[in-house]
Coordinates of C-alpha atoms and ligand atoms in Angstrom, one line a residue:
X1 CA 1.8 27.0 8.8
X2 CA 1.9 23.5 7.2
X3 CA -1.4 24.2 5.5
X4 CA -0.1 27.4 4.0
X5 CA 3.0 25.6 2.7
X6 CA 0.8 23.1 0.9
X7 CA -1.3 25.8 -0.6
X8 CA 1.8 27.5 -1.9
X9 CA 3.2 24.2 -3.2
X10 CA -0.1 23.6 -5.1
X11 CA 0.0 27.2 -6.5
X12 CA 3.6 26.6 -7.7
X13 CA 2.5 23.4 -9.3
X14 CA -0.2 25.2 -11.2
X15 CA 2.2 28.0 -12.2
X16 CA 4.5 25.3 -13.6
X17 CA 1.6 23.9 -15.5
X18 CA 1.0 27.2 -17.2
X19 CA 4.6 28.2 -17.7
X20 CA 5.5 25.1 -19.6
X21 CA 2.2 24.5 -21.4
X22 CA 4.0 24.7 -24.7
X23 CA 6.6 22.1 -23.9
X24 CA 4.9 19.0 -25.2
X25 CA 6.1 15.6 -25.8
X26 CA 5.1 14.3 -29.3
X27 CA 4.0 10.9 -28.1
X28 CA 3.4 9.1 -24.8
X29 CA 4.0 5.4 -24.3
X30 CA 2.5 3.9 -21.1
X31 CA 3.5 0.6 -19.5
X32 CA 2.6 -1.1 -16.2
X33 CA -0.3 -2.2 -14.1
X34 CA -3.8 -1.1 -13.0
X35 CA -2.6 2.3 -12.0
X36 CA -2.2 3.1 -15.7
X37 CA -4.5 0.5 -17.5
X38 CA -7.1 2.2 -19.8
X39 CA -8.8 -1.0 -20.9
X40 CA -6.1 -3.5 -22.0
X41 CA -7.6 -6.3 -19.9
X42 CA -11.0 -5.9 -21.6
X43 CA -9.3 -7.6 -24.6
X44 CA -8.3 -10.7 -22.6
X45 CA -11.4 -13.0 -22.8
X46 CA -11.9 -14.8 -19.5
X47 CA -9.3 -12.7 -17.7
X48 CA -9.9 -12.6 -13.9
X49 CA -8.4 -9.1 -13.8
X50 CA -11.1 -7.3 -15.6
X51 CA -13.1 -4.4 -14.1
X52 CA -15.3 -3.2 -17.0
X53 CA -18.5 -3.2 -15.0
X54 CA -20.2 -0.7 -12.7
X55 CA -19.8 1.1 -10.4
X56 CA -16.3 1.5 -11.9
X57 CA -16.4 4.4 -14.3
X58 CA -19.3 6.1 -12.5
X59 CA -17.6 9.5 -12.8
X60 CA -16.2 8.8 -16.3
X61 CA -18.0 10.7 -19.2
X62 CA -21.4 8.9 -19.6
X63 CA -20.6 6.8 -16.5
X64 CA -18.8 4.3 -18.8
X65 CA -17.0 1.3 -17.2
X66 CA -13.9 1.5 -19.6
X67 CA -11.8 -1.1 -17.8
X68 CA -10.0 1.6 -15.7
X69 CA -9.6 0.6 -12.1
X70 CA -11.2 3.8 -10.9
X71 CA -14.4 5.8 -10.6
X72 CA -13.1 8.0 -13.4
X73 CA -9.7 8.8 -14.8
X74 CA -6.4 7.4 -13.6
X75 CA -3.1 9.1 -13.1
X76 CA -1.8 8.1 -16.6
X77 CA -4.8 9.8 -18.2
X78 CA -4.5 12.9 -16.1
X79 CA -0.7 13.2 -16.8
X80 CA -1.2 12.8 -20.5
X81 CA -3.7 15.7 -20.3
X82 CA -1.4 17.9 -18.2
X83 CA 1.3 17.2 -20.8
X84 CA -1.0 18.9 -23.4
X85 CA -2.5 15.8 -25.0
X86 CA -6.2 16.0 -25.8
X87 CA -6.8 12.4 -25.0
X88 CA -5.1 9.6 -23.1
X89 CA -3.3 7.1 -25.4
X90 CA -5.5 4.1 -26.4
X91 CA -4.8 0.5 -25.4
X92 CA -2.4 -1.3 -27.7
X93 CA -4.8 -4.3 -27.9
X94 CA -7.6 -2.0 -29.2
X95 CA -5.6 -0.9 -32.2
X96 CA -4.2 -2.1 -35.5
X97 CA -0.8 -0.6 -34.6
X98 CA 0.5 -0.6 -38.2
X99 CA -2.3 1.8 -39.2
X100 CA -2.5 3.6 -35.9
X101 CA 1.1 4.9 -36.3
X102 CA 0.3 6.3 -39.8
X103 CA -2.4 8.6 -38.5
X104 CA -1.5 12.3 -38.2
X105 CA -3.2 12.2 -34.8
X106 CA -0.9 9.5 -33.5
X107 CA 0.2 10.6 -30.0
X108 CA 1.1 7.3 -28.3
X109 CA -0.1 4.0 -27.0
X110 CA -1.0 2.5 -23.7
X111 CA 0.3 -1.1 -22.9
X112 CA -0.5 -1.2 -19.2
X113 CA -2.4 -4.2 -17.9
X114 CA -4.1 -4.4 -14.4
X115 CA -2.7 -7.1 -12.2
X116 CA 0.6 -7.3 -14.1
X117 CA 4.2 -6.9 -12.9
X118 CA 7.8 -7.1 -13.7
X119 CA 7.8 -10.9 -13.3
X120 CA 5.9 -13.0 -15.8
X121 CA 4.3 -15.0 -13.0
X122 CA 2.7 -12.0 -11.4
X123 CA -1.0 -11.8 -11.9
X124 CA -1.3 -15.2 -13.6
X125 CA -1.7 -17.3 -10.5
X126 CA -0.9 -16.3 -6.9
X127 CA -2.0 -12.7 -7.1
X128 CA -5.2 -13.6 -8.9
X129 CA -6.0 -16.0 -6.2
X130 CA -5.4 -13.3 -3.6
X131 CA -7.0 -10.4 -5.4
X132 CA -10.1 -11.9 -7.0
X133 CA -11.2 -14.3 -4.3
X134 CA -10.1 -17.9 -3.8
X135 CA -11.9 -20.4 -6.0
X136 CA -13.1 -23.7 -4.5
X137 CA -10.2 -25.5 -6.1
X138 CA -7.1 -23.2 -6.3
X139 CA -5.7 -25.4 -9.0
X140 CA -8.5 -24.1 -11.3
X141 CA -6.3 -21.1 -12.0
X142 CA -3.1 -23.0 -12.4
X143 CA -4.8 -25.4 -14.9
X144 CA -6.6 -22.6 -16.8
X145 CA -5.0 -21.6 -20.0
X146 CA -6.7 -18.2 -19.8
X147 CA -4.5 -15.2 -19.7
X148 CA -5.3 -12.9 -16.8
X149 CA -2.8 -10.1 -17.5
X150 CA -0.2 -8.9 -20.0
X151 CA 3.2 -9.0 -18.1
X152 CA 5.7 -6.2 -18.6
X153 CA 7.9 -8.4 -20.7
X154 CA 5.1 -8.9 -23.2
X155 CA 4.3 -5.2 -23.1
X156 CA 7.9 -4.7 -24.2
X157 CA 7.4 -7.1 -27.1
X158 CA 4.2 -5.2 -28.1
X159 CA 6.2 -1.9 -28.1
X160 CA 8.8 -3.6 -30.3
X161 CA 6.0 -4.2 -32.8
X162 CA 5.0 -0.5 -32.7
X163 CA 8.7 0.5 -33.1
X164 CA 8.9 -1.7 -36.3
X165 CA 5.6 -0.1 -37.6
X166 CA 7.1 3.3 -37.0
X167 CA 10.2 2.4 -38.9
X168 CA 8.0 1.3 -41.8
X169 CA 6.1 4.5 -41.7
X170 CA 8.6 7.2 -41.0
X171 CA 12.0 5.5 -41.5
X172 CA 14.8 5.0 -39.0
X173 CA 15.8 8.6 -38.5
X174 CA 12.1 9.8 -38.2
X175 CA 11.5 7.1 -35.7
X176 CA 14.7 7.9 -33.7
X177 CA 13.7 11.5 -33.6
X178 CA 10.1 10.8 -32.5
X179 CA 11.0 8.3 -29.8
X180 CA 13.9 10.3 -28.3
X181 CA 11.4 13.2 -27.6
X182 CA 8.5 10.9 -26.4
X183 CA 7.7 10.1 -22.8
X184 CA 8.0 6.6 -21.6
X185 CA 5.8 6.3 -18.5
X186 CA 6.1 3.1 -16.4
X187 CA 4.1 2.3 -13.2
X188 CA 4.8 -1.2 -12.0
X189 CA 6.1 -3.6 -9.3
X190 CA 3.3 -3.3 -6.7
X191 CA 1.8 -6.5 -7.8
X192 CA 5.2 -8.3 -7.7
X193 CA 5.5 -7.2 -4.1
X194 CA 2.0 -8.3 -3.2
X195 CA 2.7 -11.7 -4.8
X196 CA 6.0 -12.1 -2.9
X197 CA 4.5 -11.2 0.4
X198 CA 1.3 -13.2 0.1
X199 CA 2.9 -16.3 -1.3
X200 CA 5.0 -16.6 1.9
X201 CA 8.1 -16.8 -0.2
X202 CA 11.3 -17.8 1.6
X203 CA 13.5 -15.6 -0.7
X204 CA 15.1 -13.0 1.5
X205 CA 13.6 -9.5 1.0
X206 CA 16.9 -7.9 -0.2
X207 CA 17.3 -10.6 -2.8
X208 CA 13.7 -10.3 -4.0
X209 CA 13.8 -6.5 -4.3
X210 CA 17.1 -6.7 -6.2
X211 CA 15.6 -9.3 -8.6
X212 CA 12.9 -6.7 -9.4
X213 CA 15.6 -4.1 -10.1
X214 CA 17.4 -6.6 -12.4
X215 CA 14.1 -7.2 -14.3
X216 CA 13.4 -3.5 -14.5
X217 CA 16.9 -2.8 -15.8
X218 CA 16.5 -5.3 -18.6
X219 CA 13.3 -3.7 -19.7
X220 CA 14.7 -0.1 -19.5
X221 CA 17.7 -1.3 -21.6
X222 CA 15.2 -2.7 -24.2
X223 CA 13.5 0.6 -24.4
X224 CA 16.8 2.5 -24.6
X225 CA 18.0 0.3 -27.4
X226 CA 14.8 1.1 -29.3
X227 CA 15.4 4.8 -28.9
X228 CA 13.6 5.8 -25.8
X229 CA 15.3 8.7 -23.9
X230 CA 12.7 10.3 -21.6
X231 CA 11.4 8.2 -18.8
X232 CA 8.7 8.9 -16.2
X233 CA 9.0 6.2 -13.6
X234 CA 6.5 5.7 -10.8
X235 CA 7.7 3.7 -7.9
X236 CA 5.6 1.7 -5.4
X237 CA 3.2 3.6 -3.2
X238 CA 2.6 2.6 0.5
X239 CA 0.7 -0.5 -0.6
X240 CA 0.5 -1.7 3.0
X241 CA -2.1 1.1 3.5
X242 CA -4.5 -0.2 0.8
X243 CA -7.8 -1.0 2.4
X244 CA -7.3 -4.7 1.4
X245 CA -4.0 -4.9 3.2
X246 CA -5.2 -3.1 6.4
X247 CA -7.5 -6.2 6.8
X248 CA -4.3 -8.2 7.6
X249 CA -3.5 -5.8 10.5
X250 CA -5.7 -6.4 13.6
X251 CA -5.6 -2.7 14.5
X252 CA -6.7 -1.6 11.0
X253 CA -3.4 0.1 10.6
X254 CA -1.1 -0.2 7.5
X255 CA 0.7 -3.5 6.9
X256 CA 4.2 -2.2 7.7
X257 CA 6.2 -5.0 6.0
X258 CA 4.7 -4.2 2.6
X259 CA 5.5 -0.5 3.1
X260 CA 9.1 -1.4 3.9
X261 CA 9.3 -3.3 0.6
X262 CA 7.9 -0.3 -1.2
X263 CA 10.5 2.0 0.4
X264 CA 13.3 -0.5 -0.4
X265 CA 12.1 -0.7 -4.0
X266 CA 12.3 3.1 -4.4
X267 CA 15.9 3.1 -3.2
X268 CA 16.7 0.4 -5.8
X269 CA 15.0 2.4 -8.5
X270 CA 16.9 5.6 -7.6
X271 CA 20.2 3.8 -7.9
X272 CA 19.2 2.1 -11.2
X273 CA 18.1 5.3 -12.9
X274 CA 21.2 7.2 -11.8
X275 CA 23.4 4.4 -13.2
X276 CA 21.5 4.3 -16.6
X277 CA 21.6 8.1 -16.9
X278 CA 25.4 8.0 -16.4
X279 CA 25.7 5.5 -19.2
X280 CA 23.3 7.3 -21.6
X281 CA 24.2 11.0 -21.4
X282 CA 21.2 12.0 -23.5
X283 CA 18.8 10.2 -21.2
X284 CA 16.4 12.2 -18.9
X285 CA 14.1 10.9 -16.2
X286 CA 11.7 11.7 -13.5
X287 CA 11.3 9.2 -10.6
X288 CA 8.0 9.8 -8.9
X289 CA 8.0 9.0 -5.2
X290 CA 4.4 7.9 -4.8
X291 CA 5.3 6.5 -1.4
X292 CA 6.1 9.9 0.0
X293 CA 3.2 11.6 -1.8
X294 CA 0.6 9.1 -0.6
X295 CA 1.9 8.7 3.0
X296 CA 1.8 12.5 3.3
X297 CA -1.9 12.4 2.4
X298 CA -2.6 9.5 4.7
X299 CA -1.0 11.4 7.6
X300 CA -2.6 14.8 6.8
X301 CA -5.9 14.0 5.1
X302 CA -7.6 17.3 6.0
X303 CA -4.8 19.3 4.2
X304 CA -5.9 17.7 1.0
X305 CA -9.6 17.7 1.6
X306 CA -9.9 14.0 2.2
X307 CA -12.2 12.7 4.9
X308 CA -11.5 9.0 4.6
X309 CA -8.1 7.5 3.8
X310 CA -8.5 3.9 5.2
X311 CA -11.7 2.4 3.8
X312 CA -12.7 2.0 0.2
X313 CA -15.5 4.0 -1.4
X314 CA -16.9 1.0 -3.3
X315 CA -16.8 -2.6 -2.0
X316 CA -18.2 -4.6 0.9
X317 CA -17.5 -5.9 4.4
X318 CA -14.8 -4.5 6.7
X319 CA -13.3 -1.2 5.4
X320 CA -15.4 -1.9 2.3
X321 CA -12.3 -4.0 1.3
X322 CA -13.6 -7.6 1.3
X323 CA -14.7 -7.5 -2.3
X324 CA -14.0 -5.6 -5.5
X325 CA -16.4 -2.8 -6.7
X326 CA -19.3 -4.4 -8.5
X327 CA -22.9 -3.6 -9.1
X328 CA -24.1 -5.0 -5.8
X329 CA -21.3 -3.3 -3.7
X330 CA -21.8 -0.5 -1.2
X331 CA -21.0 2.8 -2.8
X332 CA -20.0 5.8 -0.7
X333 CA -21.9 9.1 -1.3
X334 CA -19.0 11.5 -1.5
X335 CA -16.4 9.9 -3.7
X336 CA -14.2 13.0 -3.8
X337 CA -13.7 12.7 0.0
X338 CA -12.1 9.2 -0.3
X339 CA -8.5 8.4 -1.0
X340 CA -9.4 4.9 -2.1
X341 CA -11.9 4.0 -4.8
X342 CA -11.8 0.2 -4.2
X343 CA -9.7 -2.2 -2.1
X344 CA -6.5 -1.4 -4.0
X345 CA -7.0 1.7 -6.2
X346 CA -7.2 5.5 -5.7
X347 CA -10.2 7.6 -6.5
X348 CA -10.1 10.0 -9.5
X349 CA -9.6 12.9 -7.0
X350 CA -6.5 11.1 -5.5
X351 CA -5.2 10.4 -9.0
X352 CA -5.5 14.0 -9.9
X353 CA -3.5 15.1 -6.9
X354 CA -0.9 12.5 -7.8
X355 CA -0.7 13.7 -11.4
X356 CA -0.4 17.3 -10.5
X357 CA 2.3 16.5 -8.0
X358 CA 4.3 14.4 -10.5
X359 CA 3.9 17.2 -13.1
X360 CA 4.8 20.2 -11.1
X361 CA 5.9 18.9 -7.7
X362 CA 9.1 19.4 -5.7
X363 CA 12.1 17.1 -5.4
X364 CA 10.7 15.4 -2.3
X365 CA 8.0 13.9 -4.5
X366 CA 9.6 13.7 -7.9
X367 CA 13.3 13.8 -8.7
X368 CA 15.7 14.8 -10.0
X369 CA 13.3 16.8 -12.2
X370 CA 9.5 16.8 -12.4
X371 CA 7.4 15.8 -15.4
X372 CA 7.0 19.4 -16.6
X373 CA 10.8 19.8 -16.7
X374 CA 11.1 16.3 -18.3
X375 CA 8.8 17.4 -21.1
X376 CA 10.8 20.6 -21.6
X377 CA 14.3 18.9 -21.3
Ligands
NAG1 C1 -0.5 -2.5 12.4 O1 -0.8 -1.1 12.6 C2 -0.1 -0.4 13.6 C3 -0.5 1.0 13.6 O2 -1.9 1.2 13.8 C4 1.4 -0.6 13.5 O3 2.0 0.0 14.7 C5 1.7 -2.0 13.4 O4 3.1 -2.2 13.2 C6 1.0 -2.7 12.3 N1 1.2 -4.1 12.3 C7 1.7 -4.8 11.2 C8 1.8 -6.3 11.4 O5 2.1 -4.2 10.2

């Protein structure tokens, strides 16, 4: 019975894809972390949060390691394609944005940076220590002037530059018209929560989650003031179930405290989006509940044709989660049977399922409307 329901749900998702194929957004602007990064960190020399080497990208056209934290495409790529775009928007740092916005083919820009978060500190020190191995002297990172990631605040400044370039090119009303119809896709906060948890912070959980909501509100208001009106927000998945976090649970189960933070963050985001949409009557949004989507897969892997939802496809050691995916790592043979590509990130197959669900899924997974309805709104 459950299986039939899922099949029906997927068919409905596909039907929605075809029905609304003409409802396209003119441009897509993507912000956030490694779940949406398409190569931003490749432009940060010396960054410890780069992944532009094999076996990453093994299923990308020509097996290219593009800097995506995946064996192939990520959810941001796949959503852009579902929304009728021929290609995923390129990284801001790869462009001369003043000339990029003049092109007739201009369809958006990707600002997302792996390892980044809402807080400026995220990804620069603690998380880097945690994610990319502890160096002999931990102060190495603190002393280093290297930039590891582009925090969300700086991604906003970069968008401000693009906004000004657009005004120069198409004038204020042309820019307002374009941006009000464009999609603003944001996937962030997981790394802030990792940093909070692993730093052993004494800030109470409620206070920390609410500080993330305050930071998010500030950035959303920045985008609203620059003309954004359609938001696709991805909240935090069950990050306690990442292979890397299962290592902290002696049973190999999920790290429940991290999952609780993820659920609390989703509640905060629901309230924030509702508040902002009351204030801005022409604002529309979809809030993707990746917690619900992913936990559903972890609890019923066979329904979604996954065989392995705990260990990583590429890595080393216990659960293949003791190192990142690199040329000497163990690589699984059937990548499409794995939920996780590496110790933190989903496989292309998992990302495709997520993108399809965000695009055409029901309210349990994306609300108050899905991305197809958001595009058409
Ligand atoms: C570890 O996983 C088990 C399930 O296998 C769960 O019941 C337990 O709460 C988890 N422990 C922690 C510390 O999260």
